[in-house]
Tab-separated table of C-alpha atoms in Angstrom:
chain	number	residue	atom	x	y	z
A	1	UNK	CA	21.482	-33.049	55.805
A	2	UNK	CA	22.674	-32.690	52.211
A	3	UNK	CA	26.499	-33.800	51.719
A	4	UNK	CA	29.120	-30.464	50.850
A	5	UNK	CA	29.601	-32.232	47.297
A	6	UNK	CA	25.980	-31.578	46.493
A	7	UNK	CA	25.298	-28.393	47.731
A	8	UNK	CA	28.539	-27.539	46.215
A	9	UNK	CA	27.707	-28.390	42.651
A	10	UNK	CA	24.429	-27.131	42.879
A	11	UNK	CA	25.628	-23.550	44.209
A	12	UNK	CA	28.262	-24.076	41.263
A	13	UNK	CA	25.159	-24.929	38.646
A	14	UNK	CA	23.838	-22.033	39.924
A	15	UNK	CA	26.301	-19.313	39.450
A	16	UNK	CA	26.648	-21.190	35.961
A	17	UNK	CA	23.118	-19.869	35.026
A	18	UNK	CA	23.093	-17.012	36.406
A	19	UNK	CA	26.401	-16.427	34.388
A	20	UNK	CA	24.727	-17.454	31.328
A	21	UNK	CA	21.663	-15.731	31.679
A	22	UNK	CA	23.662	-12.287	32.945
A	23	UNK	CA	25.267	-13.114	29.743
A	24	UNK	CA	22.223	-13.380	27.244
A	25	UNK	CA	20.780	-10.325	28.933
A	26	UNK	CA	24.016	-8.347	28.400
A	27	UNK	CA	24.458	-9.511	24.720
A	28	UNK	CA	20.663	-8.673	24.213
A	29	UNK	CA	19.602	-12.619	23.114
A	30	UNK	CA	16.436	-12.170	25.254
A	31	UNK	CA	15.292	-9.373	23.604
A	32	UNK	CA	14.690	-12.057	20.405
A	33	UNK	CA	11.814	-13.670	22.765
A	34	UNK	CA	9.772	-10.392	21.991
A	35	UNK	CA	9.755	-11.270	18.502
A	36	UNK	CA	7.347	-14.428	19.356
A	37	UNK	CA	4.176	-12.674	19.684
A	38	UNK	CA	4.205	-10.734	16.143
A	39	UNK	CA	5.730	-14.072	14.648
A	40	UNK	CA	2.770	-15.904	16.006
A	41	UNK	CA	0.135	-13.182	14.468
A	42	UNK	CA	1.968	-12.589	11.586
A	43	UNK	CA	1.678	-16.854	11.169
A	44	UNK	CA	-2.070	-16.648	12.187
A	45	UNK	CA	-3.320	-13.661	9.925
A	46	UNK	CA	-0.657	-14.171	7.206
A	47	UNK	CA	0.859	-17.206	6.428
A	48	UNK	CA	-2.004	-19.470	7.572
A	49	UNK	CA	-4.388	-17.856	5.372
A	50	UNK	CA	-2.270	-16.504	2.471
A	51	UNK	CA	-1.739	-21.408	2.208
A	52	UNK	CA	-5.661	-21.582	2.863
A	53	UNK	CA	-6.191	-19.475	-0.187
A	54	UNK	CA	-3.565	-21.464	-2.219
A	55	UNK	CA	-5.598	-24.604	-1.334
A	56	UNK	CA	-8.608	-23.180	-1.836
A	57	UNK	CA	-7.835	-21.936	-5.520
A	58	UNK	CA	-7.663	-25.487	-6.648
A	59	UNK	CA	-11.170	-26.655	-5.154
A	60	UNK	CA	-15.276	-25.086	-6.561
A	61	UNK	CA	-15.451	-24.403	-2.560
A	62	UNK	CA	-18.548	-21.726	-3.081
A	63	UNK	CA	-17.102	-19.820	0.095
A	64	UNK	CA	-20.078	-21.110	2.702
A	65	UNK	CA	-20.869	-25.118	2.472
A	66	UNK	CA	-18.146	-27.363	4.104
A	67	UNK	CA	-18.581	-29.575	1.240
A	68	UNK	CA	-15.712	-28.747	-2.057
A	69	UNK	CA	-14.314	-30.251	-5.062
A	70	UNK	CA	-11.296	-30.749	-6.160
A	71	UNK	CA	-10.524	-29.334	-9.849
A	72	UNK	CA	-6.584	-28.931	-10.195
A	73	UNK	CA	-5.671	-26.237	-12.490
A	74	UNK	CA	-9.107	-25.485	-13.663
A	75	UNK	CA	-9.595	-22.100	-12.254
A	76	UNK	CA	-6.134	-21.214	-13.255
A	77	UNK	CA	-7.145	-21.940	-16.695
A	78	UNK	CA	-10.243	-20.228	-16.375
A	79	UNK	CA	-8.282	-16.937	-14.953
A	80	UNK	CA	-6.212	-16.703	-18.285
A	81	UNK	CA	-8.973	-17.165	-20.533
A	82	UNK	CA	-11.112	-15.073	-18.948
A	83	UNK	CA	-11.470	-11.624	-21.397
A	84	UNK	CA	-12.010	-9.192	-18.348
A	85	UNK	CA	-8.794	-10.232	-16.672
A	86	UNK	CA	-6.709	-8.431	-18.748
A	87	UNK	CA	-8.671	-5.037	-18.229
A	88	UNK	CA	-8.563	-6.034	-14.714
A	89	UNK	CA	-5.032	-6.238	-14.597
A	90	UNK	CA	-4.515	-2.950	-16.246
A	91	UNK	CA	-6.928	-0.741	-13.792
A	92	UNK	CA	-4.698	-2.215	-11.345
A	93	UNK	CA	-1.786	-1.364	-12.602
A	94	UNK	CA	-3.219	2.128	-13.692
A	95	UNK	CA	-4.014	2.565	-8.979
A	96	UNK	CA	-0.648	1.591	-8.642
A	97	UNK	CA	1.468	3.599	-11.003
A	98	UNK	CA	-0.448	6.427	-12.001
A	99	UNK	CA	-1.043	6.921	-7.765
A	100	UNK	CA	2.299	6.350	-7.015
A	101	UNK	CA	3.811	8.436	-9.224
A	102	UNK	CA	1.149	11.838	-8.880
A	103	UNK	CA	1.107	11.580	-5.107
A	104	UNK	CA	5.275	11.577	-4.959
A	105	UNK	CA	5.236	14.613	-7.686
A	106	UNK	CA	2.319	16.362	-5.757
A	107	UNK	CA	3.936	15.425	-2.108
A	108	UNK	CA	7.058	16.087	-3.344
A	109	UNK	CA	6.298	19.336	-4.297
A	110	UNK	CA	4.006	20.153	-1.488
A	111	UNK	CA	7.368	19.120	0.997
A	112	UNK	CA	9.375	21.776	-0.913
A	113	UNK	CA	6.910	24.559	-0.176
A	114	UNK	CA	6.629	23.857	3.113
A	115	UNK	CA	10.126	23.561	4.098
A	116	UNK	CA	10.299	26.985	2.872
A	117	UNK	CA	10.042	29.183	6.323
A	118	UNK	CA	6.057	30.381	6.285
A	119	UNK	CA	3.871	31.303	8.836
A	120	UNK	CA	1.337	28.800	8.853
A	121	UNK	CA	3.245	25.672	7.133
A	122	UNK	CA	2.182	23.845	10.505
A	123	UNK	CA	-1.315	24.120	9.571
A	124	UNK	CA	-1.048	23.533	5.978
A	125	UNK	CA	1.237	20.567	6.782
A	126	UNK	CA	-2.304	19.513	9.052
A	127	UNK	CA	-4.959	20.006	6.564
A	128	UNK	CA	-2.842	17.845	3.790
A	129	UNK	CA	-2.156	15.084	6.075
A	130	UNK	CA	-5.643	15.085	7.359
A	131	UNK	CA	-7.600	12.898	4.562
A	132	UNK	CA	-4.708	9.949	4.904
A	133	UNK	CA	-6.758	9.789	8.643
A	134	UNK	CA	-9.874	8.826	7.522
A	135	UNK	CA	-11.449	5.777	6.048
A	136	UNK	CA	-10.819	5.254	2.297
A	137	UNK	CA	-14.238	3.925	2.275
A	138	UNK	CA	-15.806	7.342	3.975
A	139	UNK	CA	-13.332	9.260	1.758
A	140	UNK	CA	-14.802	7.500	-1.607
A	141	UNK	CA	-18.699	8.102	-0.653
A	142	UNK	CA	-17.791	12.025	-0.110
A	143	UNK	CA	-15.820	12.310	-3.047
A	144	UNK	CA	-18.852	10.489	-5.055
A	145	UNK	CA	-21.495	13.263	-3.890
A	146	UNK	CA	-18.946	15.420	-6.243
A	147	UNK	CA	-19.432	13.087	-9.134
A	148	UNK	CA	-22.591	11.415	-9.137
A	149	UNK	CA	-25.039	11.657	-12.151
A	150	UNK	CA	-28.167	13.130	-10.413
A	151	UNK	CA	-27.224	15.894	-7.579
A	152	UNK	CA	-23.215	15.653	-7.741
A	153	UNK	CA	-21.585	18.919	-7.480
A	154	UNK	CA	-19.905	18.656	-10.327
A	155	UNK	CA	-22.891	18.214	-12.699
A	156	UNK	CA	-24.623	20.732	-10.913
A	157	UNK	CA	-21.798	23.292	-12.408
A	158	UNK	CA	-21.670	21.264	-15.897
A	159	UNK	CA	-26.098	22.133	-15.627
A	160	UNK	CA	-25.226	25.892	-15.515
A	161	UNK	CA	-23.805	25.880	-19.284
A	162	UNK	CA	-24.989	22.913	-21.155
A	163	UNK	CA	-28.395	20.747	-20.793
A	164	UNK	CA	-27.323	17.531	-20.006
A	165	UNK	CA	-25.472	16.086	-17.204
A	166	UNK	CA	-22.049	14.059	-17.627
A	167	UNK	CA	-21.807	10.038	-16.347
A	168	UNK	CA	-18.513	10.484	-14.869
A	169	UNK	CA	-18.366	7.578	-12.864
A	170	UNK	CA	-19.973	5.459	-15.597
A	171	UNK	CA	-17.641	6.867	-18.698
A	172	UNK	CA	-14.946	3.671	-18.672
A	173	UNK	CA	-11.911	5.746	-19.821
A	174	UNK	CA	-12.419	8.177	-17.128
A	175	UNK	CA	-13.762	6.492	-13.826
A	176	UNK	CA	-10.406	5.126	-13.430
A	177	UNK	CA	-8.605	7.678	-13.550
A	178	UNK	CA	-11.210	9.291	-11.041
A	179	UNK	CA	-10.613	6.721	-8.896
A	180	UNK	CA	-6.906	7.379	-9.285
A	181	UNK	CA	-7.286	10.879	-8.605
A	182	UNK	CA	-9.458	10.565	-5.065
A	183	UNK	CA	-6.539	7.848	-4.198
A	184	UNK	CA	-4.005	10.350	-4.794
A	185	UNK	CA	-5.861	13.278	-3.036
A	186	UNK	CA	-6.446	10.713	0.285
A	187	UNK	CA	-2.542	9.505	0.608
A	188	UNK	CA	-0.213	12.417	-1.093
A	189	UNK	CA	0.055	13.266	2.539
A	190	UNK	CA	2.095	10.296	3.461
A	191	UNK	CA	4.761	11.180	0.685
A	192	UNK	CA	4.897	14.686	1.800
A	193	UNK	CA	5.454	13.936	5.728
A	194	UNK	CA	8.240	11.398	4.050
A	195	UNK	CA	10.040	13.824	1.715
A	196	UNK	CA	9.915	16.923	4.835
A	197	UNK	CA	11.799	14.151	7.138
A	198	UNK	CA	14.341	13.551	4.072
A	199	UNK	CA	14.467	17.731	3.279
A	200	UNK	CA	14.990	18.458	6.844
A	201	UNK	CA	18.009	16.058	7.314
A	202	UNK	CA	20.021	17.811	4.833
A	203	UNK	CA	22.454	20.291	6.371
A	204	UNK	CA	22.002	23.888	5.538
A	205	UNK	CA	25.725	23.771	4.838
A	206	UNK	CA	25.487	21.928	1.892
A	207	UNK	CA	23.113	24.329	-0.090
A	208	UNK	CA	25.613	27.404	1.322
A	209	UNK	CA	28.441	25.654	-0.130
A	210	UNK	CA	26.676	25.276	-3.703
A	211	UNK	CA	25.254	28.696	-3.303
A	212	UNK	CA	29.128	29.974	-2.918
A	213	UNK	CA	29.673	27.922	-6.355
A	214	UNK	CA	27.368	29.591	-8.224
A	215	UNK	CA	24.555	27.379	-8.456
A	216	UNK	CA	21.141	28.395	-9.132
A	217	UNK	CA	17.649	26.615	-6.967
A	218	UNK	CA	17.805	24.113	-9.968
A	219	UNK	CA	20.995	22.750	-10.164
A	220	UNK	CA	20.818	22.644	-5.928
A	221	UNK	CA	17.880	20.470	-6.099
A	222	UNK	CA	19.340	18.477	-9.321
A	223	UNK	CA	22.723	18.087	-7.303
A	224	UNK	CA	22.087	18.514	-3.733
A	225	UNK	CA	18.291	17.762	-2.760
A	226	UNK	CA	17.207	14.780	-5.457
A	227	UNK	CA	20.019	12.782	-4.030
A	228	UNK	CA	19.597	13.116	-0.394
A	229	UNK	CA	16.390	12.630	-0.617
A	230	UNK	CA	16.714	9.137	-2.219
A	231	UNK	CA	15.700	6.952	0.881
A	232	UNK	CA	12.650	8.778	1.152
A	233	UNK	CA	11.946	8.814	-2.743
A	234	UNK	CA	12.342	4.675	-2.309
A	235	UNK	CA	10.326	4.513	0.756
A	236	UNK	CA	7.530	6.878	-0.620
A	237	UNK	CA	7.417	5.016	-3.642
A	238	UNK	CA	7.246	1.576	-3.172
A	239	UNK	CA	4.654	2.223	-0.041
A	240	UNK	CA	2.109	4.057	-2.698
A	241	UNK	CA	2.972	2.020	-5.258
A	242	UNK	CA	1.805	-1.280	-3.539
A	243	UNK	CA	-1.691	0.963	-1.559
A	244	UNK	CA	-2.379	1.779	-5.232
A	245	UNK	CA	-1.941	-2.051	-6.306
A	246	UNK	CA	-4.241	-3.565	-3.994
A	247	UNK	CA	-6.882	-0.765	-3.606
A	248	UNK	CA	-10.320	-1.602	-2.621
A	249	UNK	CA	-12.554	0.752	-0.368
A	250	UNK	CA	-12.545	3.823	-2.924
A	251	UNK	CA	-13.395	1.375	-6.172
A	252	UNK	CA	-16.490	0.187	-3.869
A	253	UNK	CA	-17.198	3.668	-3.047
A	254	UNK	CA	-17.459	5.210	-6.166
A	255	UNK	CA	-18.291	2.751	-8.959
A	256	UNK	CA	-18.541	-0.927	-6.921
A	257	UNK	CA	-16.258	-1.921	-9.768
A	258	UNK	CA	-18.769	-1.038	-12.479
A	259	UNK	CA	-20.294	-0.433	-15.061
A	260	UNK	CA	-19.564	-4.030	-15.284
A	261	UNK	CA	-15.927	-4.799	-14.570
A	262	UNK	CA	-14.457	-1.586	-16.232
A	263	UNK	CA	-13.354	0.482	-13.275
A	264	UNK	CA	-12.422	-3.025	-11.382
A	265	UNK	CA	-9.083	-3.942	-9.920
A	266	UNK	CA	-7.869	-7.311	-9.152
A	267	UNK	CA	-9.086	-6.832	-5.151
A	268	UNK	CA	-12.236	-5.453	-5.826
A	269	UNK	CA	-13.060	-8.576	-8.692
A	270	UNK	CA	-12.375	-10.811	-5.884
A	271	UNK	CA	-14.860	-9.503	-3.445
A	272	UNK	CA	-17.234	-9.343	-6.517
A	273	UNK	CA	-16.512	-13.519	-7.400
A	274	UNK	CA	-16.659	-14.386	-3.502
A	275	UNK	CA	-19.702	-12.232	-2.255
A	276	UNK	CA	-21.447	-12.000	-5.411
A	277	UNK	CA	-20.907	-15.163	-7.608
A	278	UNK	CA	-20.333	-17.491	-4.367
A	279	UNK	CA	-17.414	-18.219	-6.339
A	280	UNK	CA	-14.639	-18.522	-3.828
A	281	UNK	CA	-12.396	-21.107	-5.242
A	282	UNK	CA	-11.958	-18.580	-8.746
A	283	UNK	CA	-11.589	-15.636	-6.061
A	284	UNK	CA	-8.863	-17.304	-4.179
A	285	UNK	CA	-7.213	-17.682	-7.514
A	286	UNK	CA	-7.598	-13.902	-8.400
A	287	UNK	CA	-6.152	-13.590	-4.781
A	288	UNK	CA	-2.924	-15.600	-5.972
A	289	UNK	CA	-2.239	-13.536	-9.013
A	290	UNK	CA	-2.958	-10.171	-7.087
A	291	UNK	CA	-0.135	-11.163	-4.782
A	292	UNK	CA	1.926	-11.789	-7.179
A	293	UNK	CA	1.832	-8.889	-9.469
A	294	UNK	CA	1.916	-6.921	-6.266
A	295	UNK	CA	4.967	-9.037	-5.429
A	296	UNK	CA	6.773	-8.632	-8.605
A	297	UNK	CA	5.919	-5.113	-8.796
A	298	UNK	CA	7.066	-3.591	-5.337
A	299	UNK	CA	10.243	-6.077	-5.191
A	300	UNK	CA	11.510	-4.570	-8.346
A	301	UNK	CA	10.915	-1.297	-7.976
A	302	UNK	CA	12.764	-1.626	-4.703
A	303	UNK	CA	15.956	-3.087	-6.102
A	304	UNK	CA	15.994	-0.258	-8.761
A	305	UNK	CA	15.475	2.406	-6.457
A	306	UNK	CA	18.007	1.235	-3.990
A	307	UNK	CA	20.529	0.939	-6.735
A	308	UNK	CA	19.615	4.274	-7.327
A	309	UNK	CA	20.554	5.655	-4.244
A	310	UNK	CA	23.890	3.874	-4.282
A	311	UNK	CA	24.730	6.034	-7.602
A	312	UNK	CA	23.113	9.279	-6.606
């Protein structure tokens, strides 16, 4: 038989954990144990192979033998000495701005309209939100049937009036922007679903009041709308501007980065160098500076648009 000073201190240890752990529960601390299992993905499909690829930019690994090389810096020299990486650099920067900034004017104004009280804004709202649902790679083969050389819609109208078909996708200063454009058509949707949630969180009060004042539906957007709607102008913004940065799917789609590397951004060159050239230790290194520039990019346009919304 156990002695009363033992089953006394364990029935006190007891009520001691239970205390703490009533506690913990109470204060929420356990509720921190659910972050484990996205830490632990987020380590295995993130961190773990974002250091892989810095390790593997400094070897001539060819992306399938076991066997590699250590070269140091070599492919980093090669990367800023290479002549296409410039134009590289600039088609990606080209996705990323020029997508950002058509599908927030487009979504932007597409949110307006249908804020507006109209029969069937619930299915308009539908059928502009319904291409960010399907696979950029699907939506880049449809949109090339419109501007292929032989058979593409488009050329089929250009045939009624002239003789000769145009090479859309193979004119360099105008496949980008192509590209651009079917980018912008897929994912306007997602700024206009963001700009509606910011529009409809602005009280109806506020426009009556400026109404009363005697101002116009410019000055109420100038003064009342464009600064509510700054949280969803940064949100909408920095999302597209960093799916523009690292697009892929509709550059393989339309052009497979071509002709040559004019129409390629800094994603696609890399499946081009690993796939193609067996190159992986150069395509790691592409990797490094795409991450980077998208870095850079989306962390300061963040800071400016946040300061923004502390001065609208």
């Amino acid at each position: 038989m156990a002695e009363p000073r033992t089953v006394l201190a364990q029935a006190k240890l007891e009520r001691k954990s239970t205390t703490v752990m009533g506690r913990m529960i109470r204060n929420g601390a356990l509720l921190n144990l659910l972050y484990i299992p996205a830490l632990l993905l987020f380590f295995i499909f993130i961190f773990y192979p974002f250091f892989k690829g810095i390790k593997i930019s400094f070897t001539n690994w060819d992306g399938y033998n076991q066997g590699y090389k250590w070269i140091g810096f070599e492919n980093y020299k090669r990367m800023f000495q290479d002549p296409e990486i410039l134009k590289v650099i600039r088609n990606t920067a080209i996705y990323g701005i020029g997508s950002a900034v058509f599908q927030n004017i487009i979504g932007l104004l597409y949110a307006l309209f249908l804020n507006m009280n109209i029969r069937t804004r619930g299915l308009v709202r539908t059928v502009i939100y319904l291409p960010v649902i399907i696979s950029s790679l699907i939506m880049g083969y449809i949109w090339y049937f419109f501007f292929q050389y032989q058979g593409g819609a488009i050329n089929d109208i250009i045939l009624l009036f002239t003789d000769q078909p145009s090479n859309l996708l193979g004119d360099p200063n105008l496949n980008v922007w192509i590209i651009t454009f079917v980018n912008t058509y897929q994912y306007l949707g997602i700024a206009m679903v963001l700009y509606l949630a910011g529009l409809q969180s602005i009280p109806k009060d506020y426009y009556e009041a400026a109404t009363i004042d005697g101002a116009g539906a410019v000055k109420r957007f100038l003064h009342v709308t464009w600064p509510l709607i700054a949280p969803a102008f940064t949100v909408s913004m920095v999302l597209n501007l960093i799916g523009g940065l690292k697009l892929f799917d509709v550059i393989v789609a339309l052009t497979n980065s071509g002709p040559g590397y004019a129409s390629a951004s800094l994603s696609s060159i890399m499946y081009l160098l690993y796939f193609g050239r067996e190159d992986a230790g150069y395509a790691a290194t592409i990797g490094i500076l795409m991450f980077i520039m998208i870095s850079i990019v989306s962390i300061s346009a963040l800071l400016f648009l946040r300061k923004r919304e502390v001065n609208a």
